[in-house]
Amino acid sequence: MIYLLPWLISILQGFFLLTALIPAAARPRMPLLIFWGALTGMATTALLTFTSFLFFNTLIPAYAIGINIGAIPALFLMARRNTLNLPFAKGSWDRNDLVGLHVLLLFTVPVILHALLFPDGGWDAWSCWNLKARFLFLGGENWRGMMDPALWRSNIAYPFLLPLENVWFWCFGTEPNTTVTLATTCRITFLMSGLLFFGLKELRGRISSILAPLWVLSIMFIVKLASSQYSDLLVGVWLLSALLGFRLFVERRCAAYLTLALMSLGFMGFTKSEGLMLAAITLGILGTVVLFSNELKRMALGSWKALLIAGLLSFLPTLIFQIFWAPNSHTFINGLTSADKPASLERLQAALMFLGLEFISPKWNAFWLILCGGIILGGTRAFRRGLWIIPAIIGAYILSIVGVYTVNTFFEILWWLSTTLNRILFALVPALVFWLFLAHEKN
Amino acid sequence: MRRPLWLTRQNIVLSIISIALIGGAFETIRELTALHARRALQPYSFGGDIFAGVKGASGQEKYIGYITDRDIKNDKVSARFTQAQFTLAPVILDFNNINHRLLILDFQDLKQAAALGEKMKLRLLKRSPQGLLFAERLDL
C-alpha cells in the first residue's frame, strides 16, 4: 500500500505540470488530462530522483521524496495562476469515459496475470533494466558501476529512465523488490492504453476510439512484451505522447501542446538508444514542419520561453548522460570499416526479410495486415494536415534500424534480428494504431 | 443501388478490428489459462537465487571473478551468469577473470574446480548445495 504514495505524487505532479503549461481555454477533457498527467508525472518524478545522483553522486531517498513532494505545491500555484477561476479541465468525465475506463481495466488484467507468472520479467529486464535499477538503489556512490565495461553484456551504454522510475518507488521501501518493477510495467501499459483511448476520443469525439487500445491489448504477443518489464514500452508511450501533442498543436493552435510533444521526445531519448534515435528523427521531422509553418510566427514570447525551457530540461538528462557518462558501446563494430567483420548485402537482405516475416507472423494476430489495409482504405485522409508526419517518422526510423542491423556487425545477424526486431516493432504499435484511427476522420 | 449509409470505409475497418479483437481476446485467455496451469505444476523460480548465499559473504567488494567451465555462448549458461549478476548487484561479476580477491567457481566438473583451487591456493569461504564454490585468493 505504501507504493500508492509515489504513484499519487507522480499523478499530482504531472497533472499540475500539464495544467500549468496548457492555457485553460485550450485544455483537454479531464480523463485525458489525468492519463497524460500520470504519464508525464512518471517521467518527472524519475528525473527529479535523478538529481540526487547528479548533486550527491548517490541516491538519498529522503531527498528524492522531499524534492518530488516539494514540486507539487510549486506546480499547483503555477497551474492555479494559469487557470484563474476556470475549472482545471475543459470537460469532466462522461458516461462513455467511465465505461471505457472500466473496459480498459478489464483488458489490462491479462497483462497483470502474465506479469505475475514472470515476476522478474523477461531476459532484458534482469540482465539490463532492473539490473541498472539495483545499481542505482543499492550501489551508493558506486552506482556508476552499472556502466563498468565488465558488464558489457548488459547494454551499459543505455540510459535509464525506466530504472529511475522503479528507484523512485523503491525510495518508499527498504529493498529493491519485484512488486514495484512488476507493477510499473502493468501501470505503464494501462496508462498507454488510456492515453490512446482518451487521446483519440479528444480528437475524434467517438466512443469507438476504445477499440484502439483494446485491439492492442487483445494480442497475446503484445501482452507478453508489455509485461516483460522492458523499456520498449516506454519508447512506444512517449512516441504516442509526442504525436498526440503535435496533433493537438495542429488542431488547437496552442503552443503548449508543442511544448508537451518536445518534452515527450526528451523523455523518450532517456529510455534507450533506440529511443534516442527515434527522438532525434521525430525532432528533426517535427522541427522542420513547425519551422516552415506559420504557427511559430503567431507564438507569444511566453510560449517560446516555455517551449525552450521545457525542451532543454527534458533533454538535459540525456545530454548529461551522453556527454559525461555513457561508456563506449562494446557491442558495436562498424562493418563499413572493419576488415574482420565487414557489413554485407546478406545482412541487409536478412534484415528486410525478417521485417517481412514479422509482418505476416501469426503471433501478431494479423495486426500488420489489418493496419496496412486500414490505412489503404483511409486513402488520402491518412496523409492530411500533418498526419503524414507519422508514416514519415516511422518510415525513417525503420530505415535507420535496418541500417544499424546492416552496419553493426558485432552480433550474428539472424540471432540479433530474431531477438530484437519484434520489440522494435512493438514500440511502434501505439503510434501506428493512433494513426490508423485518425486516418478515417474528416478534417 | 445506393450504398447503405452505415457502410463506410471507417466502419469496415472498425468491424475488422472488432473481429480481430474478439479472436485475439479468446486466444489470450486460452494461452494464459494454459500458462497458469503449467505454472501450477512447476512453480516459478529465479535462476539467480542460488547465488544469493554469496551476497552476505562478499562484504564491500566491488568485483568478484566468476569462473566457469561452461560455454557462455549457450543461452542457458548466459542466463545463469546474468541472473547471478542481477542477484549480486551492485557487486560486479567479472566473467572468467581470476584477477580478483573473491571468486565464484561455477563448475560442472568439480574436480577441475578443486584443481584450480589447489593451483591458485584458494581458501574456500562457502559451498552451496548446488555445487557453487565461493573462494578467496590468499595471494591478493
Coordinates of C-alpha atoms in Angstrom, one line a residue:
Chain A
M1 CA 0.0 0.0 0.0
I2 CA 2.9 2.3 0.7
Y3 CA 3.7 2.2 -3.0
L4 CA 0.4 4.0 -3.8
L5 CA 2.0 7.1 -2.4
P6 CA 4.8 7.6 -5.0
W7 CA 2.1 7.0 -7.7
L8 CA -0.2 9.6 -6.2
I9 CA 2.7 12.1 -6.1
S10 CA 3.6 11.4 -9.7
I11 CA 0.0 11.8 -10.8
L12 CA -0.4 15.1 -9.0
Q13 CA 3.0 16.4 -10.3
G14 CA 2.1 15.5 -13.9
F15 CA -1.5 16.9 -13.6
F16 CA -0.4 20.2 -12.3
L17 CA 2.5 20.4 -14.7
L18 CA 0.1 20.0 -17.6
T19 CA -2.4 22.5 -16.2
A20 CA 0.5 24.9 -15.6
L21 CA 1.6 24.5 -19.3
I22 CA -1.7 24.5 -21.2
P23 CA -3.9 27.6 -21.0
A24 CA -7.3 26.8 -19.5
A25 CA -9.2 27.5 -22.8
A26 CA -7.2 25.0 -24.8
R27 CA -7.0 22.2 -22.2
P28 CA -8.3 18.7 -23.0
R29 CA -11.0 17.0 -21.1
M30 CA -10.4 15.7 -17.6
P31 CA -9.8 11.9 -18.5
L32 CA -7.0 12.8 -20.9
L33 CA -5.6 15.3 -18.6
I34 CA -5.3 12.7 -15.8
F35 CA -3.8 9.9 -18.0
W36 CA -1.4 12.3 -19.8
G37 CA -0.6 13.9 -16.5
A38 CA 0.1 10.5 -14.8
L39 CA 2.5 9.6 -17.6
T40 CA 4.2 12.9 -17.6
G41 CA 4.5 12.8 -13.8
M42 CA 6.0 9.3 -14.1
A43 CA 8.9 10.9 -16.1
T44 CA 9.2 14.0 -13.9
T45 CA 9.4 12.1 -10.6
A46 CA 12.0 9.8 -12.2
L47 CA 14.1 12.7 -13.4
L48 CA 13.8 14.6 -10.1
T49 CA 15.0 11.4 -8.4
F50 CA 17.9 11.5 -10.9
T51 CA 19.0 14.9 -9.5
S52 CA 20.0 13.0 -6.3
F53 CA 22.7 11.2 -8.3
L54 CA 23.6 14.5 -10.1
F55 CA 24.0 16.6 -6.9
F56 CA 25.1 14.0 -4.3
N57 CA 26.5 11.2 -6.5
T58 CA 24.3 8.7 -4.7
L59 CA 20.6 8.0 -4.0
I60 CA 19.3 9.8 -1.0
P61 CA 15.7 8.6 -0.6
A62 CA 14.7 11.4 1.8
Y63 CA 16.0 14.0 -0.7
A64 CA 14.2 12.3 -3.7
I65 CA 10.9 12.1 -1.7
G66 CA 11.3 15.7 -0.5
I67 CA 12.0 17.3 -3.8
N68 CA 9.2 15.3 -5.5
I69 CA 6.7 16.3 -2.9
G70 CA 8.0 19.9 -2.8
A71 CA 7.5 20.2 -6.6
I72 CA 3.7 19.7 -6.2
P73 CA 2.7 23.0 -4.4
A74 CA 5.0 24.9 -6.8
L75 CA 3.4 23.3 -9.8
F76 CA -0.1 23.8 -8.2
L77 CA 0.5 27.5 -7.8
M78 CA 1.6 27.8 -11.4
A79 CA -1.4 25.8 -12.5
R80 CA -3.7 27.9 -10.5
R81 CA -2.3 31.1 -12.0
N82 CA -2.7 29.6 -15.5
T83 CA -6.3 28.6 -14.7
L84 CA -7.7 31.7 -12.9
N85 CA -11.3 31.0 -11.9
L86 CA -11.9 28.4 -14.6
P87 CA -12.1 24.7 -13.9
F88 CA -8.9 22.7 -14.3
A89 CA -10.2 20.8 -17.3
K90 CA -12.4 21.7 -20.3
G91 CA -14.8 18.9 -19.6
S92 CA -15.4 16.3 -16.9
W93 CA -15.9 12.5 -17.2
D94 CA -18.9 11.5 -19.1
R95 CA -20.6 8.1 -19.0
N96 CA -18.7 6.8 -22.1
D97 CA -15.4 7.7 -20.4
L98 CA -16.3 5.7 -17.3
V99 CA -17.4 2.7 -19.3
G100 CA -14.2 3.0 -21.4
L101 CA -12.1 3.2 -18.2
H102 CA -13.6 0.0 -16.8
V103 CA -13.2 -1.9 -20.1
L104 CA -9.5 -0.7 -20.2
L105 CA -9.0 -2.0 -16.6
L106 CA -10.5 -5.3 -17.7
F107 CA -8.2 -5.6 -20.7
T108 CA -5.2 -4.8 -18.5
V109 CA -6.0 -7.9 -16.4
P110 CA -4.2 -10.3 -18.9
V111 CA -1.1 -8.2 -18.7
I112 CA -1.2 -8.4 -14.9
L113 CA -1.8 -12.2 -15.0
H114 CA 1.1 -12.7 -17.4
A115 CA 3.4 -10.4 -15.4
L116 CA 2.6 -12.4 -12.2
L117 CA 3.8 -15.6 -13.9
F118 CA 7.2 -14.0 -14.5
P119 CA 7.8 -11.6 -11.6
D120 CA 11.4 -10.9 -12.6
G121 CA 10.3 -10.0 -16.1
G122 CA 12.0 -11.2 -19.4
W123 CA 15.7 -11.6 -20.1
D124 CA 16.4 -7.9 -20.7
A125 CA 14.6 -7.0 -17.5
W126 CA 17.0 -8.8 -15.2
S127 CA 20.1 -8.5 -17.5
C128 CA 19.7 -4.8 -18.2
W129 CA 16.8 -2.6 -16.9
N130 CA 16.2 -4.0 -13.4
L131 CA 20.0 -4.6 -13.0
K132 CA 20.5 -0.9 -13.6
A133 CA 17.8 -0.1 -11.1
R134 CA 19.5 -2.3 -8.5
F135 CA 22.8 -0.5 -9.0
L136 CA 21.1 2.9 -8.7
F137 CA 19.3 1.8 -5.5
L138 CA 21.9 -0.3 -3.8
G139 CA 25.2 1.0 -5.3
G140 CA 25.7 4.1 -3.1
E141 CA 28.5 6.1 -4.6
N142 CA 29.4 3.2 -6.9
W143 CA 26.1 3.4 -8.8
R144 CA 28.1 4.1 -11.9
G145 CA 29.3 0.5 -11.7
M146 CA 26.4 -0.3 -13.9
M147 CA 28.4 1.2 -16.7
D148 CA 31.5 -0.9 -16.0
P149 CA 33.0 -2.5 -19.1
A150 CA 32.8 -5.9 -17.3
L151 CA 29.1 -5.6 -17.7
W152 CA 29.2 -5.1 -21.4
R153 CA 26.5 -7.8 -21.9
S154 CA 24.0 -5.6 -20.1
N155 CA 23.8 -2.7 -22.5
I156 CA 26.0 -0.4 -20.4
A157 CA 25.6 2.4 -23.0
Y158 CA 21.8 2.6 -22.5
P159 CA 20.2 5.5 -20.5
F160 CA 17.9 4.6 -17.6
L161 CA 14.5 6.3 -17.3
L162 CA 12.7 3.1 -16.6
P163 CA 15.2 2.0 -13.8
L164 CA 14.9 5.5 -12.3
E165 CA 11.1 5.1 -12.2
N166 CA 11.5 1.9 -10.2
V167 CA 14.0 3.5 -8.0
W168 CA 11.6 6.3 -7.2
F169 CA 9.1 3.8 -6.0
W170 CA 11.7 1.8 -4.0
C171 CA 12.6 5.0 -2.1
F172 CA 9.4 4.3 -0.2
G173 CA 10.5 0.9 0.9
T174 CA 13.7 -0.7 2.2
E175 CA 14.6 -3.2 -0.6
P176 CA 14.5 -3.4 -4.4
N177 CA 11.6 -5.8 -4.7
T178 CA 9.9 -7.2 -7.8
T179 CA 6.5 -5.9 -6.7
V180 CA 7.5 -2.5 -7.9
T181 CA 9.0 -3.5 -11.2
L182 CA 6.1 -5.7 -12.0
A183 CA 3.6 -3.0 -11.0
T184 CA 5.5 -0.4 -13.1
T185 CA 5.2 -2.4 -16.3
C186 CA 1.4 -3.0 -15.7
R187 CA 0.9 0.7 -14.8
I188 CA 2.7 1.9 -18.0
T189 CA 0.6 -0.4 -20.1
F190 CA -2.6 0.8 -18.5
L191 CA -1.6 4.5 -18.9
M192 CA -0.6 3.9 -22.5
S193 CA -4.0 2.4 -23.3
G194 CA -5.7 5.2 -21.5
L195 CA -3.7 7.8 -23.4
L196 CA -4.5 6.1 -26.7
F197 CA -8.3 5.9 -25.9
F198 CA -8.8 9.4 -24.4
G199 CA -6.3 11.0 -26.8
L200 CA -8.3 9.6 -29.8
K201 CA -11.6 10.4 -28.1
E202 CA -10.4 14.0 -27.6
L203 CA -9.6 14.3 -31.4
R204 CA -12.3 12.1 -32.8
G205 CA -15.1 12.6 -30.2
R206 CA -16.2 9.0 -30.7
I207 CA -16.5 6.1 -28.2
S208 CA -15.3 3.7 -30.9
S209 CA -11.8 5.0 -30.1
I210 CA -11.9 2.4 -27.3
L211 CA -11.3 -0.2 -29.9
A212 CA -7.8 1.1 -30.5
P213 CA -6.3 0.1 -27.1
L214 CA -8.5 -3.0 -26.8
W215 CA -7.2 -4.2 -30.1
V216 CA -3.6 -3.7 -29.0
L217 CA -4.2 -5.4 -25.6
S218 CA -6.0 -8.3 -27.1
I219 CA -2.9 -9.6 -28.9
M220 CA -1.1 -12.1 -26.7
F221 CA 2.3 -11.3 -28.1
I222 CA 1.8 -7.7 -27.1
V223 CA 0.6 -8.8 -23.6
K224 CA 3.8 -10.8 -23.3
L225 CA 6.1 -7.9 -24.3
A226 CA 4.1 -5.3 -22.2
S227 CA 4.5 -7.5 -19.1
S228 CA 8.2 -8.1 -19.7
Q229 CA 9.4 -5.0 -17.8
Y230 CA 11.3 -3.7 -20.9
S231 CA 11.9 -0.1 -21.9
D232 CA 10.4 -0.6 -25.3
L233 CA 7.0 0.0 -23.8
L234 CA 8.2 3.5 -22.7
V235 CA 9.5 4.3 -26.2
G236 CA 6.1 3.5 -27.5
V237 CA 4.4 5.6 -24.9
W238 CA 6.5 8.7 -25.4
L239 CA 6.2 8.5 -29.2
L240 CA 2.4 8.3 -28.8
S241 CA 2.6 11.3 -26.4
A242 CA 4.7 13.3 -28.8
L243 CA 2.4 12.6 -31.7
L244 CA -0.7 13.4 -29.7
G245 CA 0.9 16.7 -28.5
F246 CA 1.7 17.6 -32.1
R247 CA -1.8 16.7 -33.3
L248 CA -3.4 18.8 -30.7
F249 CA -1.0 21.6 -31.5
V250 CA -2.1 21.4 -35.2
E251 CA -5.8 21.3 -34.4
R252 CA -5.9 23.8 -31.5
R253 CA -3.1 26.0 -32.5
C254 CA -1.9 26.1 -28.9
A255 CA 1.9 26.2 -28.4
A256 CA 1.7 24.4 -25.1
Y257 CA 1.0 21.1 -26.9
L258 CA 4.1 21.6 -28.9
T259 CA 6.0 22.0 -25.6
L260 CA 4.4 18.8 -24.4
A261 CA 5.5 17.0 -27.6
L262 CA 9.0 18.3 -27.2
M263 CA 9.1 17.1 -23.6
S264 CA 7.9 13.7 -24.6
L265 CA 10.8 13.4 -27.0
G266 CA 13.2 14.4 -24.3
F267 CA 11.8 11.7 -22.1
M268 CA 12.0 9.2 -25.0
G269 CA 15.7 10.0 -25.5
F270 CA 16.4 8.9 -22.0
T271 CA 14.7 5.5 -22.3
K272 CA 17.2 3.6 -24.5
S273 CA 19.5 4.1 -27.5
E274 CA 16.7 3.2 -30.0
G275 CA 14.5 5.8 -28.1
L276 CA 17.2 8.4 -28.6
M277 CA 17.4 7.6 -32.3
L278 CA 13.6 7.8 -32.7
A279 CA 13.5 11.1 -30.7
A280 CA 16.2 12.6 -32.9
I281 CA 14.3 11.5 -36.1
T282 CA 11.0 12.8 -34.7
L283 CA 12.5 16.1 -33.6
G284 CA 14.1 16.5 -37.0
I285 CA 10.8 16.0 -38.9
L286 CA 8.6 17.8 -36.4
G287 CA 11.1 20.7 -36.2
T288 CA 11.2 21.1 -39.9
V289 CA 7.4 21.0 -40.3
V290 CA 6.9 23.6 -37.5
L291 CA 9.7 25.9 -38.7
F292 CA 8.2 26.1 -42.1
S293 CA 4.7 26.6 -40.9
N294 CA 3.1 30.0 -39.9
E295 CA 2.3 28.8 -36.4
L296 CA 5.6 29.9 -35.0
K297 CA 5.2 33.5 -36.0
R298 CA 1.9 33.6 -34.1
M299 CA 3.5 32.2 -30.9
A300 CA 3.8 34.7 -28.0
L301 CA 7.1 35.3 -26.3
G302 CA 6.0 33.4 -23.2
S303 CA 5.2 30.3 -25.3
W304 CA 8.6 30.4 -26.8
K305 CA 10.2 30.6 -23.4
A306 CA 8.1 27.7 -22.1
L307 CA 9.0 25.7 -25.2
L308 CA 12.7 26.2 -24.9
I309 CA 12.9 25.8 -21.1
A310 CA 10.8 22.6 -21.1
G311 CA 12.6 21.2 -24.1
L312 CA 16.0 21.9 -22.6
L313 CA 15.1 20.4 -19.2
S314 CA 13.6 17.3 -20.6
F315 CA 16.6 16.7 -22.8
L316 CA 19.1 17.6 -20.1
P317 CA 19.4 14.1 -18.5
T318 CA 20.1 12.6 -21.9
L319 CA 22.7 15.3 -22.7
I320 CA 24.4 14.8 -19.4
F321 CA 24.4 11.0 -19.7
Q322 CA 25.6 11.0 -23.3
I323 CA 28.3 13.7 -22.9
F324 CA 29.8 12.8 -19.5
W325 CA 28.9 9.2 -18.5
A326 CA 27.9 7.0 -21.4
P327 CA 30.7 4.4 -21.9
N328 CA 31.6 3.3 -25.4
S329 CA 29.4 0.6 -26.6
H330 CA 31.2 -2.8 -26.5
T331 CA 28.6 -4.3 -28.8
F332 CA 29.3 -2.2 -31.8
I333 CA 31.6 -3.0 -34.8
N334 CA 31.4 -0.6 -37.7
G335 CA 31.0 -3.1 -40.6
L336 CA 31.8 -0.3 -43.1
T337 CA 35.4 0.0 -41.8
S338 CA 36.0 -3.4 -40.2
A339 CA 38.2 -5.9 -42.1
D340 CA 37.4 -8.8 -39.8
K341 CA 33.6 -8.3 -39.8
P342 CA 32.6 -6.3 -42.8
A343 CA 29.0 -5.3 -43.5
S344 CA 27.5 -7.2 -46.3
L345 CA 24.5 -7.3 -48.6
E346 CA 23.4 -10.5 -46.9
R347 CA 22.9 -8.6 -43.6
L348 CA 20.7 -6.1 -45.4
Q349 CA 18.7 -8.9 -47.1
A350 CA 18.3 -10.7 -43.8
A351 CA 17.0 -7.5 -42.1
L352 CA 14.5 -6.9 -44.8
M353 CA 13.4 -10.5 -44.9
F354 CA 12.9 -10.6 -41.1
L355 CA 10.9 -7.4 -41.4
G356 CA 8.6 -9.0 -43.9
L357 CA 8.3 -12.2 -41.9
E358 CA 7.4 -10.2 -38.8
F359 CA 4.5 -8.5 -40.7
I360 CA 3.0 -11.9 -41.6
S361 CA 3.9 -13.7 -38.4
P362 CA 0.8 -15.3 -36.7
K363 CA 2.0 -14.1 -33.3
W364 CA 0.8 -10.6 -34.3
N365 CA -2.8 -11.8 -35.0
A366 CA -2.7 -10.2 -38.4
F367 CA -2.1 -6.8 -36.8
W368 CA 0.1 -5.5 -39.6
L369 CA -2.1 -6.7 -42.4
I370 CA -5.2 -5.0 -40.8
L371 CA -3.2 -1.9 -40.2
C372 CA -2.0 -1.7 -43.8
G373 CA -5.5 -2.5 -45.2
G374 CA -7.0 0.2 -42.9
I375 CA -4.5 2.8 -44.0
I376 CA -5.1 2.0 -47.7
L377 CA -8.9 2.3 -47.1
G378 CA -8.3 5.6 -45.4
G379 CA -6.9 6.9 -48.7
T380 CA -5.7 10.5 -48.8
R381 CA -7.2 11.3 -45.5
A382 CA -4.5 9.2 -43.9
F383 CA -2.0 11.9 -45.0
R384 CA -3.9 15.1 -44.5
R385 CA -3.0 18.1 -42.4
G386 CA 0.2 16.9 -40.7
L387 CA -0.9 13.3 -40.4
W388 CA 1.7 12.4 -43.0
I389 CA 4.5 13.0 -40.4
I390 CA 3.5 9.8 -38.6
P391 CA 4.5 7.5 -41.5
A392 CA 7.4 9.7 -42.3
I393 CA 8.8 9.4 -38.8
I394 CA 8.2 5.6 -38.6
G395 CA 9.5 5.0 -42.1
A396 CA 12.7 7.0 -41.4
Y397 CA 13.1 5.1 -38.1
I398 CA 12.7 1.7 -39.7
L399 CA 15.2 2.6 -42.4
S400 CA 17.6 3.7 -39.7
I401 CA 17.1 0.5 -37.8
V402 CA 17.7 -1.6 -40.9
G403 CA 20.8 0.5 -41.4
V404 CA 22.0 -0.3 -37.9
Y405 CA 21.4 -4.1 -38.4
T406 CA 23.4 -3.9 -41.6
V407 CA 26.3 -1.8 -40.4
N408 CA 26.8 -3.0 -36.8
T409 CA 28.4 -6.4 -37.4
F410 CA 29.1 -7.3 -33.7
F411 CA 26.2 -9.7 -33.5
E412 CA 25.4 -12.7 -35.6
I413 CA 22.6 -11.2 -37.7
L414 CA 20.0 -13.9 -37.6
W415 CA 20.2 -14.3 -33.8
W416 CA 20.1 -10.5 -33.4
L417 CA 17.1 -10.0 -35.6
S418 CA 15.2 -12.9 -34.1
T419 CA 15.6 -11.5 -30.6
T420 CA 15.2 -7.7 -31.1
L421 CA 13.3 -6.8 -34.2
N422 CA 9.9 -7.7 -32.8
R423 CA 10.5 -5.4 -29.8
I424 CA 11.4 -2.5 -32.1
L425 CA 8.1 -3.0 -33.9
F426 CA 6.2 -3.4 -30.7
A427 CA 7.3 0.1 -29.6
L428 CA 5.7 1.5 -32.8
V429 CA 2.3 -0.1 -32.3
P430 CA 0.6 2.6 -30.2
A431 CA 1.6 5.3 -32.6
L432 CA 0.5 3.3 -35.7
V433 CA -2.9 2.5 -34.2
F434 CA -3.2 6.2 -33.3
W435 CA -2.6 7.0 -37.0
L436 CA -5.0 4.4 -38.3
F437 CA -7.8 5.7 -36.2
L438 CA -7.2 9.3 -37.3
A439 CA -6.8 8.2 -40.9
H440 CA -10.5 7.8 -41.4
E441 CA -11.6 11.2 -39.9
K442 CA -12.6 14.2 -42.0
N443 CA -10.8 17.5 -41.4
Chain B
M1 CA -28.3 0.8 -56.0
R2 CA -27.2 3.3 -53.3
R3 CA -24.7 2.2 -50.7
P4 CA -26.2 2.0 -47.2
L5 CA -25.1 4.9 -45.0
W6 CA -23.5 2.8 -42.4
L7 CA -21.3 1.1 -44.9
T8 CA -18.4 3.5 -44.7
R9 CA -14.7 2.6 -45.0
Q10 CA -14.3 3.5 -41.4
N11 CA -17.0 1.1 -40.3
I12 CA -15.5 -1.6 -42.4
V13 CA -12.1 -1.1 -40.7
L14 CA -13.7 -0.9 -37.2
S15 CA -15.6 -4.1 -37.9
I16 CA -12.5 -6.0 -38.9
I17 CA -10.7 -4.7 -35.9
S18 CA -13.6 -5.8 -33.7
I19 CA -13.4 -9.3 -35.1
A20 CA -9.6 -9.4 -34.6
L21 CA -10.1 -8.1 -31.1
I22 CA -12.6 -10.8 -30.1
G23 CA -10.4 -13.5 -31.7
G24 CA -7.3 -12.2 -30.0
A25 CA -9.0 -11.9 -26.6
F26 CA -10.1 -15.6 -26.8
E27 CA -6.6 -16.6 -27.8
T28 CA -5.1 -14.6 -25.0
I29 CA -7.4 -16.2 -22.4
R30 CA -6.7 -19.7 -23.8
E31 CA -2.9 -19.1 -23.7
L32 CA -3.0 -17.6 -20.2
T33 CA -5.0 -20.4 -18.8
A34 CA -2.6 -22.9 -20.2
L35 CA 0.4 -21.0 -18.8
H36 CA -1.2 -20.8 -15.4
A37 CA -1.9 -24.5 -15.4
R38 CA 1.7 -25.2 -16.3
R39 CA 2.9 -22.9 -13.6
A40 CA 0.7 -24.7 -11.0
L41 CA 2.7 -27.9 -11.9
Q42 CA 6.1 -26.2 -12.0
P43 CA 6.3 -23.2 -9.5
Y44 CA 8.3 -20.2 -10.5
S45 CA 12.0 -20.0 -9.6
F46 CA 14.6 -17.5 -10.5
G47 CA 18.0 -18.9 -11.5
G48 CA 19.9 -16.2 -9.7
D49 CA 18.5 -17.2 -6.3
I50 CA 21.2 -19.9 -6.0
F51 CA 23.8 -17.2 -5.8
A52 CA 22.1 -15.3 -3.0
G53 CA 24.2 -17.0 -0.4
V54 CA 27.3 -15.3 -1.8
K55 CA 25.8 -11.9 -1.1
G56 CA 26.4 -11.7 2.6
A57 CA 29.9 -13.1 2.3
S58 CA 31.1 -10.6 -0.3
G59 CA 31.2 -7.6 2.1
Q60 CA 32.1 -4.3 0.4
E61 CA 33.9 -6.0 -2.5
K62 CA 33.3 -4.2 -5.8
Y63 CA 34.3 -7.1 -8.2
I64 CA 34.0 -10.8 -7.9
G65 CA 35.5 -13.1 -10.6
Y66 CA 33.0 -15.6 -12.0
I67 CA 35.0 -18.6 -13.1
T68 CA 33.2 -21.4 -15.0
D69 CA 33.9 -24.3 -17.3
R70 CA 30.6 -23.7 -19.0
D71 CA 30.2 -22.2 -22.5
I72 CA 28.7 -18.6 -22.2
K73 CA 27.5 -18.9 -25.8
N74 CA 24.9 -21.3 -24.6
D75 CA 21.8 -19.4 -23.8
K76 CA 21.2 -21.3 -20.5
V77 CA 24.7 -20.5 -19.3
S78 CA 24.4 -16.9 -20.4
A79 CA 21.1 -16.7 -18.5
R80 CA 22.7 -18.3 -15.4
F81 CA 25.5 -15.8 -15.4
T82 CA 23.3 -12.7 -16.0
Q83 CA 20.9 -13.8 -13.3
A84 CA 23.8 -14.3 -10.9
Q85 CA 24.9 -10.7 -11.8
F86 CA 21.4 -9.5 -11.1
T87 CA 21.2 -11.1 -7.8
L88 CA 24.6 -9.9 -6.6
A89 CA 24.4 -6.3 -7.9
P90 CA 25.8 -3.8 -7.1
V91 CA 28.8 -6.2 -7.0
I92 CA 30.2 -6.6 -10.5
L93 CA 30.8 -10.2 -11.7
D94 CA 33.8 -10.3 -14.0
F95 CA 33.4 -13.3 -16.3
N96 CA 36.3 -15.8 -16.2
N97 CA 38.6 -13.2 -14.8
I98 CA 40.7 -14.7 -11.9
N99 CA 42.4 -11.4 -11.0
H100 CA 40.1 -10.6 -8.2
R101 CA 40.3 -11.4 -4.5
L102 CA 36.9 -13.1 -4.4
L103 CA 35.9 -15.8 -6.9
I104 CA 32.8 -17.7 -7.6
L105 CA 33.6 -21.1 -9.1
D106 CA 30.6 -22.4 -11.0
F107 CA 31.9 -25.7 -12.5
Q108 CA 30.2 -28.7 -14.0
D109 CA 33.3 -30.7 -13.2
L110 CA 34.1 -30.2 -9.6
K111 CA 37.5 -31.9 -10.0
Q112 CA 38.5 -29.1 -12.2
A113 CA 37.4 -26.6 -9.6
A114 CA 39.4 -28.4 -7.0
A115 CA 42.5 -28.4 -9.2
L116 CA 42.2 -24.7 -9.8
G117 CA 41.7 -24.1 -6.1
E118 CA 44.8 -26.0 -5.3
K119 CA 46.9 -24.4 -8.1
M120 CA 45.9 -20.9 -7.0
K121 CA 45.9 -21.6 -3.3
L122 CA 42.2 -20.5 -2.8
R123 CA 40.5 -20.5 0.5
L124 CA 37.0 -21.9 0.4
L125 CA 34.6 -19.5 2.0
K126 CA 31.3 -21.1 1.1
R127 CA 29.8 -24.0 -0.7
S128 CA 26.2 -24.1 -1.9
P129 CA 24.1 -27.2 -2.1
Q130 CA 24.0 -26.7 -5.9
G131 CA 27.8 -27.1 -6.1
L132 CA 28.8 -23.4 -6.3
L133 CA 32.1 -22.6 -4.6
F134 CA 32.8 -19.2 -3.2
A135 CA 36.5 -18.7 -2.6
E136 CA 39.2 -16.2 -1.7
R137 CA 42.6 -15.7 -3.2
L138 CA 45.1 -15.6 -0.5
D139 CA 47.8 -14.0 -2.7
L140 CA 45.9 -10.8 -3.4

